[in-house]
Amino acid sequence: MAADHYGKLMGSFRSVLLTTLNPIEQAASLPKQFYVLVTTDFTSMDELKLENQKLKTEILLLKAKMQQYTNMELEISRLEGLLGTTGKMDGQSVQIATVTFFSSNPLSQFITLNKGQLDKVAEKQVVIDEQGIMGQIVQTTLTTSRVLLITDPDHQIPVRIQRTGQRGILTGTGHDSVTLSFIPKNSSVQVGDLIESSGLGDVFPAGYPVAKVNQINEVEGEPYLEVIATPVANSRQAHKVLILTSEKKKIQND
Amino acid sequence: MTDRFIDLEFSQARWLVLITYFLGLTLDTMMSMQDANLLAPSFTLMFLMYWSAQFLKNTHFLSAFLLGLFLDALYGTTLGAHSLILIVITFIMLRYRLLFRSHSVLQQAFVIIFYLMAYQFISYVMFSPTLDSDQKIEYWLMPFTSLIAWPILALSLRWVTQRLITA
């Protein structure tokens, strides 16, 4: 327990356990898959599935590119305002993966993807869907990887408010929502503001949408506001997701 | 003679035990999926309790340890935490298993409430699960669902085990 908790020395052993659990996770997903299968129309099912798959993949790629372009525009205008101060977004390459298991219980919130070490997926890689950041990879096996969702209470991500550039830390609550910490009371944060990754810490690339502010509370005696936000990523419905690899890290790995 | 006591060696039912543990882990995994059902009892723990009471020559600590590791991998908790919980509960069961075996299935179900409550309590202290007000009620009511689950589980396993002996 101590080796795992303090030293993270049990990574490979955990991978072995997760590999053994794969058939159990698949068996557990079978009733749901069967239910989906029997409730769907069987007419030219294969054709529709194939076409749907193609379209979804295409949309996912296009939306991911759009996200980057929109954020780059905002980034450029902000940079221009700073008179040439540098802060260029890293180039990212993407890998498409399928969600094979979704777990949302009071102890943890994670999804399992069908890409693992054999596909050069590594820990700390960021996972997004067409809306924004979903989480980061925390464990990998040869063929699968586990993504800790941003709504997990153990997950924190450095962010900034897109409109104002105010930085903060986004923490999961375990209930499909997140809280934005370290926003001073004199900040001009508003309900509906988009929160994006700030890029600090070198784990999450800058400029990807993460959440939208939906509640701001002023707690008496506290120097900071209590800001509650809803993640923009659709982690409960997502089927196809993108694993990001920064070009810099890719070159280092190669 | 009553069919409540089954004289069985572990080697005779090794595969059945392994299958039930696999089934227990699968059911627990299903319950931890989308919109986790907090009222569902821990099936892995219930299967472990059943077999610890059946095979008197074994301590079942190794099974408890390994199943705990799988649960840790499943829930993403610190490796060994669930093992510790299962070993503690198995130890209590080992102390009272002769008495436990002498009870009727319904009486056993009431005793199982205590074991599941111990499991929930230790989990609550160790992992501090994030629960809203509704989930808190479900979390603490979970042990009482064993009143339904245990008789089904115990009677079916008794039936299967008896078929295994006579086969």
Coordinates of C-alpha atoms in Angstrom, one line a residue:
Chain A
M1 CA 0.0 0.0 0.0
A2 CA 2.8 2.4 1.0
A3 CA 4.8 1.6 -2.1
D4 CA 1.8 2.3 -4.3
H5 CA 0.6 5.4 -2.5
Y6 CA 3.8 7.2 -1.9
G7 CA 6.2 5.9 -4.5
K8 CA 4.0 4.8 -7.4
L9 CA 6.3 1.8 -7.6
M10 CA 3.5 -0.6 -8.4
G11 CA 2.7 0.7 -11.9
S12 CA 3.6 -2.5 -13.7
F13 CA 1.8 -4.6 -11.2
R14 CA -1.3 -2.5 -11.6
S15 CA -1.0 -2.9 -15.4
V16 CA -1.0 -6.7 -14.9
L17 CA -4.1 -6.5 -12.7
L18 CA -5.9 -4.2 -15.2
T19 CA -5.0 -6.6 -18.1
T20 CA -6.6 -9.4 -16.1
L21 CA -9.6 -7.3 -15.4
N22 CA -10.1 -6.5 -19.1
P23 CA -12.3 -9.7 -19.8
I24 CA -14.3 -8.9 -16.6
E25 CA -14.9 -5.3 -17.8
Q26 CA -16.0 -6.7 -21.2
A27 CA -18.2 -9.3 -19.6
A28 CA -19.8 -6.5 -17.5
S29 CA -20.5 -4.4 -20.5
L30 CA -22.2 -7.3 -22.4
P31 CA -25.7 -6.9 -21.0
K32 CA -25.8 -3.2 -22.0
Q33 CA -24.4 -3.9 -25.4
F34 CA -27.0 -6.7 -25.9
Y35 CA -29.7 -4.3 -24.8
V36 CA -28.5 -1.7 -27.4
L37 CA -28.3 -4.3 -30.0
V38 CA -31.9 -5.7 -29.6
T39 CA -33.4 -2.2 -29.3
T40 CA -31.8 -1.0 -32.6
D41 CA -33.4 -1.7 -36.0
F42 CA -31.6 -4.5 -37.7
T43 CA -32.2 -3.2 -41.3
S44 CA -28.9 -2.8 -43.1
M45 CA -27.3 -2.5 -39.7
D46 CA -23.8 -3.1 -40.9
E47 CA -23.9 -0.5 -43.6
L48 CA -25.3 2.1 -41.3
K49 CA -22.8 1.3 -38.6
L50 CA -19.9 1.6 -41.1
E51 CA -21.2 4.9 -42.5
N52 CA -21.9 6.2 -39.0
Q53 CA -18.4 5.3 -37.8
K54 CA -16.8 7.1 -40.8
L55 CA -18.9 10.2 -40.3
K56 CA -18.3 10.3 -36.6
T57 CA -14.5 10.0 -37.1
E58 CA -14.6 12.8 -39.7
I59 CA -16.6 15.1 -37.5
L60 CA -14.4 14.4 -34.5
L61 CA -11.3 15.4 -36.4
L62 CA -12.8 18.5 -37.9
K63 CA -14.2 19.7 -34.6
A64 CA -10.9 19.1 -32.9
K65 CA -9.2 21.2 -35.5
M66 CA -11.9 23.9 -35.2
Q67 CA -11.3 24.0 -31.4
Q68 CA -7.6 24.7 -32.1
Y69 CA -8.3 27.4 -34.7
T70 CA -10.8 29.3 -32.5
N71 CA -8.4 29.1 -29.6
M72 CA -5.4 30.2 -31.7
E73 CA -7.3 33.2 -32.9
L74 CA -8.0 34.3 -29.3
E75 CA -4.4 33.4 -28.4
I76 CA -3.0 35.6 -31.2
S77 CA -5.2 38.6 -30.2
R78 CA -4.1 38.2 -26.6
L79 CA -0.4 37.9 -27.7
E80 CA -0.7 41.0 -29.9
G81 CA -2.0 42.8 -26.8
L82 CA 1.1 41.7 -25.0
L83 CA 3.3 43.3 -27.7
G84 CA 5.2 40.2 -28.8
T85 CA 5.4 38.2 -25.6
T86 CA 5.8 34.6 -26.6
G87 CA 3.4 31.7 -25.6
K88 CA 2.8 29.8 -28.8
M89 CA 0.6 26.7 -28.7
D90 CA 2.5 23.4 -29.1
G91 CA 1.6 21.4 -32.2
Q92 CA -0.4 18.3 -31.3
S93 CA -0.9 15.1 -33.2
V94 CA -4.0 13.0 -32.4
Q95 CA -4.9 9.4 -32.2
I96 CA -8.5 8.1 -32.3
A97 CA -9.7 5.7 -29.6
T98 CA -12.9 4.0 -28.6
V99 CA -14.4 4.1 -25.1
T100 CA -14.8 0.5 -24.0
F101 CA -15.8 1.1 -20.4
F102 CA -17.2 3.9 -18.3
S103 CA -17.1 3.9 -14.5
S104 CA -18.7 6.5 -12.4
N105 CA -18.8 5.5 -8.7
P106 CA -18.2 7.4 -5.5
L107 CA -14.6 6.2 -5.4
S108 CA -13.4 7.2 -8.9
Q109 CA -14.6 8.4 -12.3
F110 CA -12.7 7.0 -15.3
I111 CA -13.1 5.6 -18.8
T112 CA -11.2 2.8 -20.5
L113 CA -9.9 3.2 -24.0
N114 CA -9.1 0.5 -26.5
K115 CA -5.5 1.9 -27.2
G116 CA -2.6 0.9 -25.0
Q117 CA 1.2 0.7 -24.9
L118 CA 1.3 -1.2 -28.2
D119 CA -0.2 2.0 -29.8
K120 CA 2.4 4.1 -28.1
V121 CA -0.1 5.5 -25.6
A122 CA 1.6 6.7 -22.4
E123 CA 0.6 8.1 -19.0
K124 CA -0.1 11.8 -18.8
Q125 CA -1.4 12.0 -22.3
V126 CA -4.5 14.2 -22.7
V127 CA -7.8 12.9 -23.9
I128 CA -10.4 15.1 -25.6
D129 CA -13.7 14.7 -27.3
E130 CA -15.3 17.1 -29.9
Q131 CA -16.3 19.5 -27.1
G132 CA -13.1 19.7 -25.0
I133 CA -10.8 18.1 -22.5
M134 CA -12.1 14.9 -20.9
G135 CA -9.1 13.9 -18.7
Q136 CA -5.7 12.4 -18.8
I137 CA -4.3 8.9 -19.1
V138 CA -3.2 7.5 -15.7
Q139 CA -2.7 3.8 -16.4
T140 CA -1.9 1.8 -19.4
T141 CA -1.8 -1.9 -20.3
L142 CA -0.6 -3.4 -23.6
T143 CA -4.0 -2.9 -25.3
T144 CA -6.0 -0.5 -23.1
S145 CA -5.6 2.6 -21.2
R146 CA -7.5 4.2 -18.3
V147 CA -8.4 7.9 -18.4
L148 CA -9.0 9.8 -15.2
L149 CA -11.9 12.2 -15.9
I150 CA -11.6 15.8 -14.9
T151 CA -14.7 15.3 -12.7
D152 CA -12.8 12.9 -10.5
P153 CA -12.0 14.5 -7.1
D154 CA -8.3 13.5 -7.4
H155 CA -8.0 15.3 -10.7
Q156 CA -6.8 18.9 -11.0
I157 CA -6.0 20.9 -14.1
P158 CA -4.4 24.4 -14.5
V159 CA -6.9 26.6 -16.4
R160 CA -7.7 30.2 -17.3
I161 CA -11.0 32.0 -18.0
Q162 CA -11.0 32.5 -21.8
R163 CA -12.6 36.0 -21.7
T164 CA -10.4 37.5 -19.0
G165 CA -7.3 35.3 -19.0
Q166 CA -7.6 34.9 -15.1
R167 CA -5.8 31.7 -14.1
G168 CA -7.0 29.1 -11.6
I169 CA -7.1 25.4 -10.8
L170 CA -10.0 23.3 -11.8
T171 CA -10.8 20.4 -9.4
G172 CA -13.3 17.6 -9.9
T173 CA -16.1 17.1 -7.4
G174 CA -17.0 13.5 -8.2
H175 CA -20.5 14.5 -9.3
D176 CA -20.2 15.5 -13.0
S177 CA -19.1 19.0 -12.1
V178 CA -15.9 20.8 -11.3
T179 CA -14.9 23.7 -9.0
L180 CA -12.6 26.6 -10.0
S181 CA -10.3 27.5 -7.2
F182 CA -8.1 30.6 -6.6
I183 CA -10.4 33.2 -8.3
P184 CA -10.2 36.4 -6.2
K185 CA -13.3 38.2 -5.2
N186 CA -12.4 41.2 -7.3
S187 CA -12.3 39.0 -10.5
S188 CA -14.9 39.7 -13.2
V189 CA -15.9 36.1 -13.7
Q190 CA -19.4 35.6 -15.0
V191 CA -21.8 32.8 -15.4
G192 CA -21.4 31.3 -18.8
D193 CA -17.7 32.1 -19.1
L194 CA -15.7 29.4 -20.9
I195 CA -12.7 27.9 -19.0
E196 CA -9.8 26.7 -21.1
S197 CA -6.6 24.9 -20.2
S198 CA -3.7 27.3 -19.5
G199 CA -0.9 25.0 -20.4
L200 CA 0.9 25.5 -17.1
G201 CA 2.5 22.4 -15.8
D202 CA 3.3 21.0 -19.2
V203 CA 0.7 18.2 -19.1
F204 CA -2.4 19.8 -20.7
P205 CA -1.8 21.8 -23.9
A206 CA -3.0 25.4 -23.7
G207 CA -6.2 26.7 -25.3
Y208 CA -8.6 23.6 -25.1
P209 CA -12.0 24.2 -23.7
V210 CA -12.6 22.5 -20.3
A211 CA -15.7 23.8 -18.6
K212 CA -18.4 26.5 -18.5
V213 CA -19.1 28.5 -15.3
N214 CA -22.6 27.9 -14.1
Q215 CA -22.6 29.2 -10.5
I216 CA -20.6 31.8 -8.6
N217 CA -20.9 32.0 -4.8
E218 CA -19.3 34.6 -2.5
V219 CA -18.3 33.0 0.8
E220 CA -18.0 35.4 3.7
G221 CA -14.5 35.4 5.2
E222 CA -12.9 33.7 2.3
P223 CA -10.5 35.6 0.0
Y224 CA -11.6 33.6 -3.1
L225 CA -14.9 33.0 -4.9
E226 CA -16.5 29.6 -5.0
V227 CA -16.9 28.9 -8.7
I228 CA -18.8 25.8 -9.9
A229 CA -18.6 24.8 -13.5
T230 CA -19.9 22.1 -15.8
P231 CA -17.4 20.2 -18.0
V232 CA -17.9 20.8 -21.7
A233 CA -16.8 17.3 -22.7
N234 CA -19.6 14.8 -22.9
S235 CA -17.9 12.0 -21.0
R236 CA -21.1 10.0 -20.4
Q237 CA -22.0 9.8 -24.0
A238 CA -18.6 9.9 -25.8
H239 CA -17.9 6.8 -27.8
K240 CA -14.9 8.0 -29.9
V241 CA -12.3 10.3 -28.4
L242 CA -8.9 11.7 -29.3
I243 CA -5.6 11.1 -27.5
L244 CA -3.3 14.1 -27.9
T245 CA 0.4 13.8 -28.3
S246 CA 2.5 16.9 -28.3
E247 CA 4.9 16.9 -31.2
K248 CA 7.7 17.8 -28.8
K249 CA 7.1 14.7 -26.7
K250 CA 6.6 12.6 -29.8
I251 CA 10.1 13.6 -31.0
Q252 CA 11.5 12.8 -27.6
N253 CA 9.9 9.3 -27.6
D254 CA 11.0 8.5 -31.1
Chain B
M1 CA -29.7 -35.1 8.0
T2 CA -30.2 -31.5 7.1
D3 CA -28.7 -30.4 3.8
R4 CA -27.5 -27.2 5.4
F5 CA -24.0 -28.8 6.1
I6 CA -22.1 -29.9 3.1
D7 CA -18.9 -31.8 3.7
L8 CA -16.8 -30.6 0.8
E9 CA -13.1 -30.3 0.1
F10 CA -11.8 -27.2 -1.6
S11 CA -10.2 -29.3 -4.3
Q12 CA -13.7 -30.7 -5.2
A13 CA -15.2 -27.3 -6.0
R14 CA -12.1 -25.3 -7.0
W15 CA -13.6 -24.4 -10.4
L16 CA -16.9 -23.5 -8.9
V17 CA -15.2 -21.2 -6.4
L18 CA -13.2 -19.5 -9.2
I19 CA -16.3 -19.1 -11.4
T20 CA -18.2 -17.5 -8.5
Y21 CA -15.4 -15.1 -7.8
F22 CA -15.3 -14.2 -11.5
L23 CA -19.0 -13.7 -11.4
G24 CA -18.7 -11.6 -8.2
L25 CA -16.1 -9.3 -9.8
T26 CA -18.2 -9.0 -13.0
L27 CA -21.3 -8.1 -11.0
D28 CA -19.4 -5.5 -9.0
T29 CA -17.9 -4.1 -12.2
M30 CA -21.4 -3.8 -13.7
M31 CA -22.6 -2.0 -10.6
S32 CA -19.7 0.5 -10.8
M33 CA -20.6 1.4 -14.4
Q34 CA -22.5 4.4 -15.5
D35 CA -24.9 5.6 -12.8
A36 CA -23.5 3.3 -10.3
N37 CA -26.0 1.4 -8.3
L38 CA -25.0 2.1 -4.7
L39 CA -27.8 -0.1 -3.3
A40 CA -26.3 -3.3 -4.8
P41 CA -24.3 -5.3 -2.3
S42 CA -20.7 -6.2 -2.8
F43 CA -21.1 -9.6 -4.5
T44 CA -17.4 -10.4 -4.3
L45 CA -17.5 -10.0 -0.6
M46 CA -20.6 -12.1 -0.3
F47 CA -19.1 -15.0 -2.4
L48 CA -16.0 -14.8 -0.2
M49 CA -18.1 -15.0 2.9
Y50 CA -20.0 -18.0 1.6
W51 CA -17.0 -20.0 0.7
S52 CA -15.1 -19.1 4.0
A53 CA -18.0 -20.6 5.9
Q54 CA -18.1 -23.7 3.7
F55 CA -14.5 -24.8 3.6
L56 CA -13.4 -25.2 7.1
K57 CA -9.9 -26.4 6.4
N58 CA -8.9 -23.2 4.5
T59 CA -8.4 -19.7 5.9
H60 CA -9.3 -18.0 2.6
F61 CA -6.8 -15.1 3.3
L62 CA -5.1 -15.6 0.0
S63 CA -8.4 -15.4 -1.9
A64 CA -9.3 -12.3 0.2
F65 CA -6.0 -10.7 -0.7
L66 CA -6.2 -11.4 -4.4
L67 CA -9.8 -10.3 -4.7
G68 CA -9.0 -7.2 -2.8
L69 CA -6.2 -6.4 -5.3
F70 CA -8.7 -6.8 -8.2
L71 CA -11.2 -4.5 -6.5
D72 CA -8.4 -1.9 -6.0
A73 CA -7.5 -2.1 -9.7
L74 CA -11.2 -1.9 -10.6
Y75 CA -12.0 1.2 -8.4
G76 CA -8.5 2.8 -8.9
T77 CA -7.8 2.8 -5.1
T78 CA -4.4 2.3 -3.5
L79 CA -3.3 -1.3 -4.1
G80 CA -3.8 -3.4 -1.0
A81 CA -6.5 -1.2 0.5
H82 CA -9.4 -3.4 -0.4
S83 CA -7.3 -6.5 0.3
L84 CA -6.9 -5.2 3.9
I85 CA -10.6 -4.7 4.3
L86 CA -11.5 -8.1 2.9
I87 CA -8.9 -9.8 5.1
V88 CA -10.2 -8.1 8.2
I89 CA -13.8 -9.1 7.4
T90 CA -12.7 -12.7 6.5
F91 CA -10.9 -12.9 9.8
I92 CA -14.1 -12.0 11.7
M93 CA -16.0 -14.6 9.7
L94 CA -13.4 -17.3 10.4
R95 CA -13.8 -16.7 14.1
Y96 CA -17.6 -17.3 14.0
R97 CA -18.0 -19.5 10.9
L98 CA -19.2 -22.6 12.8
L99 CA -21.9 -20.6 14.5
F100 CA -22.7 -18.9 11.2
R101 CA -23.1 -22.3 9.5
S102 CA -25.6 -23.4 12.1
H103 CA -28.0 -20.5 11.3
S104 CA -30.8 -20.7 8.8
V105 CA -30.4 -18.8 5.5
L106 CA -32.5 -15.9 6.7
Q107 CA -30.5 -15.7 10.0
Q108 CA -27.3 -15.7 8.0
A109 CA -28.7 -12.8 5.9
F110 CA -29.0 -10.8 9.1
V111 CA -25.5 -11.6 10.1
I112 CA -24.2 -10.7 6.6
I113 CA -25.7 -7.2 7.2
F114 CA -23.2 -6.8 9.9
Y115 CA -20.3 -7.8 7.6
L116 CA -21.4 -5.5 4.8
M117 CA -21.9 -2.7 7.2
A118 CA -18.3 -3.2 8.4
Y119 CA -17.2 -3.2 4.8
Q120 CA -19.0 0.1 4.1
F121 CA -17.7 1.7 7.3
I122 CA -14.1 0.8 6.7
S123 CA -14.4 1.9 3.0
Y124 CA -15.9 5.2 4.1
V125 CA -13.1 5.9 6.6
M126 CA -10.3 4.8 4.1
F127 CA -11.5 6.2 0.8
S128 CA -13.8 9.2 1.8
P129 CA -16.2 8.5 -1.1
T130 CA -17.8 11.6 -2.7
L131 CA -21.6 11.2 -1.9
D132 CA -24.4 13.6 -2.2
S133 CA -27.4 13.4 0.2
D134 CA -29.3 10.8 -1.8
Q135 CA -26.2 8.7 -2.4
K136 CA -25.4 8.8 1.4
I137 CA -28.7 7.2 2.2
E138 CA -28.2 4.5 -0.5
Y139 CA -24.6 3.9 0.6
W140 CA -25.6 3.2 4.2
L141 CA -28.7 1.2 3.2
M142 CA -26.7 -1.1 1.0
P143 CA -26.0 -3.8 3.7
F144 CA -29.7 -4.3 4.1
T145 CA -30.1 -5.4 0.5
S146 CA -28.3 -8.6 1.5
L147 CA -31.6 -9.7 3.1
I148 CA -32.7 -10.3 -0.5
A149 CA -29.4 -11.1 -2.1
W150 CA -27.9 -13.5 0.4
P151 CA -30.8 -16.1 0.4
I152 CA -30.8 -16.2 -3.4
L153 CA -27.0 -16.5 -3.5
A154 CA -26.7 -19.1 -0.6
L155 CA -29.5 -21.3 -1.8
S156 CA -28.3 -21.4 -5.4
L157 CA -24.7 -22.1 -4.4
R158 CA -25.9 -24.8 -2.0
W159 CA -28.0 -26.4 -4.8
V160 CA -25.0 -26.3 -7.2
T161 CA -22.6 -27.7 -4.7
Q162 CA -24.9 -30.6 -3.8
R163 CA -25.2 -31.4 -7.5
L164 CA -21.4 -31.3 -7.7
I165 CA -21.1 -33.8 -4.9
T166 CA -23.6 -36.2 -6.2
A167 CA -22.2 -36.0 -9.8

